[in-house]
Coordinates of C-alpha atoms and ligand atoms in Angstrom, one line a residue:
M1 CA 0.0 0.0 0.2
G2 CA 1.7 3.0 -1.2
D3 CA 1.9 6.2 0.7
K4 CA -0.5 8.6 -1.6
A5 CA -3.2 5.0 -0.7
Y6 CA -7.2 7.0 1.0
I7 CA -9.8 6.0 1.5
L8 CA -12.4 8.5 1.5
V9 CA -14.8 9.1 3.9
L10 CA -18.3 11.0 2.4
N11 CA -21.0 12.6 4.4
G12 CA -24.3 13.8 3.5
P13 CA -27.2 15.0 4.8
N14 CA -27.9 17.0 8.3
L15 CA -24.7 15.0 9.9
N16 CA -22.9 17.7 10.1
L17 CA -26.1 18.7 12.8
L18 CA -24.6 15.5 14.9
G19 CA -23.7 16.1 18.7
K20 CA -25.7 19.6 18.2
R21 CA -29.3 18.3 17.9
Q22 CA -31.4 14.9 18.9
P23 CA -28.6 13.4 21.1
E24 CA -30.9 10.4 22.0
I25 CA -31.5 9.8 18.5
Y26 CA -27.6 9.6 16.5
G27 CA -25.3 10.5 20.2
S28 CA -23.4 13.6 21.9
R29 CA -20.5 13.5 19.7
T30 CA -19.5 15.4 16.6
L31 CA -18.4 14.6 12.8
D32 CA -15.5 15.5 13.6
D33 CA -15.0 14.0 17.0
I34 CA -15.9 10.7 15.3
L35 CA -13.5 11.9 12.2
A36 CA -10.5 12.4 14.4
D37 CA -11.1 8.8 16.4
L38 CA -11.2 7.4 12.1
R39 CA -7.9 9.3 11.8
S40 CA -6.5 8.4 15.1
H41 CA -6.7 4.2 14.9
F42 CA -6.5 4.1 11.7
A43 CA -3.1 6.4 11.3
A44 CA -0.3 3.2 10.6
R45 CA -2.5 1.5 8.4
I46 CA -4.4 4.5 5.8
R47 CA -4.8 7.6 5.5
I48 CA -8.8 8.8 4.9
A49 CA -9.7 12.3 3.6
D50 CA -13.4 13.2 4.0
F51 CA -15.8 15.4 3.2
Q52 CA -19.6 16.6 4.5
S53 CA -22.2 17.9 1.8
N54 CA -26.2 18.6 2.2
S55 CA -26.5 18.9 -1.2
E56 CA -26.8 15.8 -3.4
D57 CA -24.9 17.3 -6.7
R58 CA -22.0 17.4 -4.4
L59 CA -21.7 13.6 -3.1
I60 CA -22.0 12.7 -6.2
T61 CA -19.1 14.9 -8.1
W62 CA -17.0 13.3 -4.8
I63 CA -18.7 10.5 -6.3
Q64 CA -16.8 10.8 -9.9
D65 CA -13.7 13.2 -9.1
Y66 CA -12.3 9.8 -6.2
G67 CA -14.3 6.9 -7.4
F68 CA -12.0 6.4 -10.5
D69 CA -8.9 7.8 -9.0
E70 CA -6.6 4.3 -8.7
H71 CA -5.0 5.9 -5.2
C72 CA -8.7 5.8 -3.8
L73 CA -9.3 2.7 -1.9
G74 CA -12.5 2.9 -1.5
I75 CA -15.3 5.2 -0.1
V76 CA -17.4 4.8 3.1
L77 CA -20.3 6.6 2.1
N78 CA -23.8 8.6 5.1
A79 CA -25.7 9.2 2.4
G80 CA -28.2 10.0 5.3
A81 CA -31.1 10.5 3.7
Y82 CA -30.2 10.4 -0.1
T83 CA -30.4 6.6 1.2
H84 CA -33.7 6.5 0.8
T85 CA -34.7 8.0 -2.2
S86 CA -31.3 8.8 -4.7
L87 CA -30.9 6.8 -7.9
A88 CA -28.9 9.5 -8.9
I89 CA -26.3 7.7 -5.8
A90 CA -26.6 4.8 -6.7
D91 CA -25.4 5.3 -10.3
A92 CA -22.8 7.6 -9.3
I93 CA -21.6 4.3 -7.6
A94 CA -22.7 2.5 -9.7
A95 CA -20.6 3.6 -12.3
V96 CA -16.9 4.2 -10.7
P97 CA -14.5 1.0 -9.9
A98 CA -14.0 2.1 -6.2
P99 CA -15.6 0.3 -3.9
V100 CA -17.9 2.2 -1.6
V101 CA -19.5 0.9 1.4
E102 CA -22.7 2.0 2.6
V103 CA -22.9 2.9 6.6
H104 CA -25.8 4.5 9.6
L105 CA -25.5 5.3 12.5
S106 CA -28.9 3.9 13.8
N107 CA -30.3 1.0 12.9
I108 CA -32.0 1.5 9.2
F109 CA -34.3 -1.6 9.4
A110 CA -34.9 -0.6 13.3
R111 CA -37.2 2.6 11.8
E112 CA -39.3 3.8 10.4
S113 CA -40.9 1.7 7.3
V114 CA -39.4 4.2 5.0
R115 CA -36.2 3.4 6.2
H116 CA -35.6 0.1 5.2
T117 CA -35.4 0.6 2.2
S118 CA -32.5 1.5 0.5
Y119 CA -31.7 3.0 -3.3
I120 CA -27.6 2.2 -2.8
A121 CA -27.3 -1.2 -0.8
P122 CA -27.1 -3.1 -4.4
V123 CA -24.5 -1.2 -6.1
C124 CA -22.4 -1.2 -2.0
A125 CA -19.8 -3.5 -2.1
G126 CA -21.7 -4.0 1.9
S127 CA -23.6 -2.4 4.0
I128 CA -23.3 -1.6 7.8
S129 CA -25.9 0.1 10.0
G130 CA -26.5 0.5 13.9
F131 CA -23.4 0.5 15.2
G132 CA -23.5 4.0 15.9
E133 CA -19.9 5.3 15.1
D134 CA -18.4 2.4 15.3
S135 CA -20.2 1.9 11.6
Y136 CA -17.4 4.0 9.9
F137 CA -14.5 2.0 11.9
L138 CA -16.0 -1.2 10.5
A139 CA -16.1 -0.2 7.2
V140 CA -13.1 1.0 6.7
E141 CA -12.0 -2.6 8.3
A142 CA -13.7 -4.2 5.9
L143 CA -11.8 -1.8 2.9
L144 CA -8.7 -2.6 4.0
R145 CA -9.5 -6.7 3.8
K146 CA -8.5 -6.8 0.8
K147 CA -11.0 -9.6 -0.3
H148 CA -13.7 -6.8 -0.1
R149 CA -12.2 -5.0 -2.4
Ligands
CA2_1 O1 -28.3 6.6 10.9 C1 -27.2 7.1 10.0 O2 -26.6 7.0 10.0 C2 -28.2 8.0 9.1 O3 -27.9 7.5 7.7 C3 -28.8 9.2 9.6 C4 -30.0 10.0 8.8 C5 -31.1 9.2 8.3 O4 -32.5 10.0 7.4 C6 -30.9 8.3 8.2 O5 -32.3 7.6 7.7 C7 -29.8 6.8 8.7 C8 -30.0 11.4 9.3 C9 -29.1 11.7 9.4 C10 -29.3 13.5 10.5 O6 -28.0 13.6 10.5 C11 -28.9 14.4 12.1 C12 -27.9 14.3 13.4 C13 -27.7 14.9 14.1 C14 -28.9 16.0 14.9 C15 -29.7 16.1 13.1 C16 -29.6 15.0 12.7

């Protein structure tokens, strides 16, 4: 694994509010807290880049831009509510060679039925849901295991 290798963590709509609103559902830690822990946990093994946006357009553009980069080992994607609506994000994931792991903090299958459908799950390498911030750690770990790439 060369120095240039990295994993991209993408967070979608409203995840910028983590730790600031509804801690009973999403926990009290901010996205920056989680990303800092993720980076320090994996520091010896892989570099982690990240972006967050509330815009479907920006998420798709990042998937396209980084998903074709040979140094990108994979993308960890929490698409937020776009998970349940966006055929456009699913198309972008299907179009790029980089494996994408779907993550959710909450167990989407234990919530309202509208959240039980994921448009992106069929085109992702795998999905991890319900482990709080550990979902991100498990997704990075999965991407580092070569057989999932
Ligand atoms: O459980 C997850 O990670 C979700 O992707 C979170 C989305 C939700 O629409 C998905 O069904 C499951 C919502 C993210 C909203 O994040 C907030 C964080 C703090 C306060 C308010 C919203």
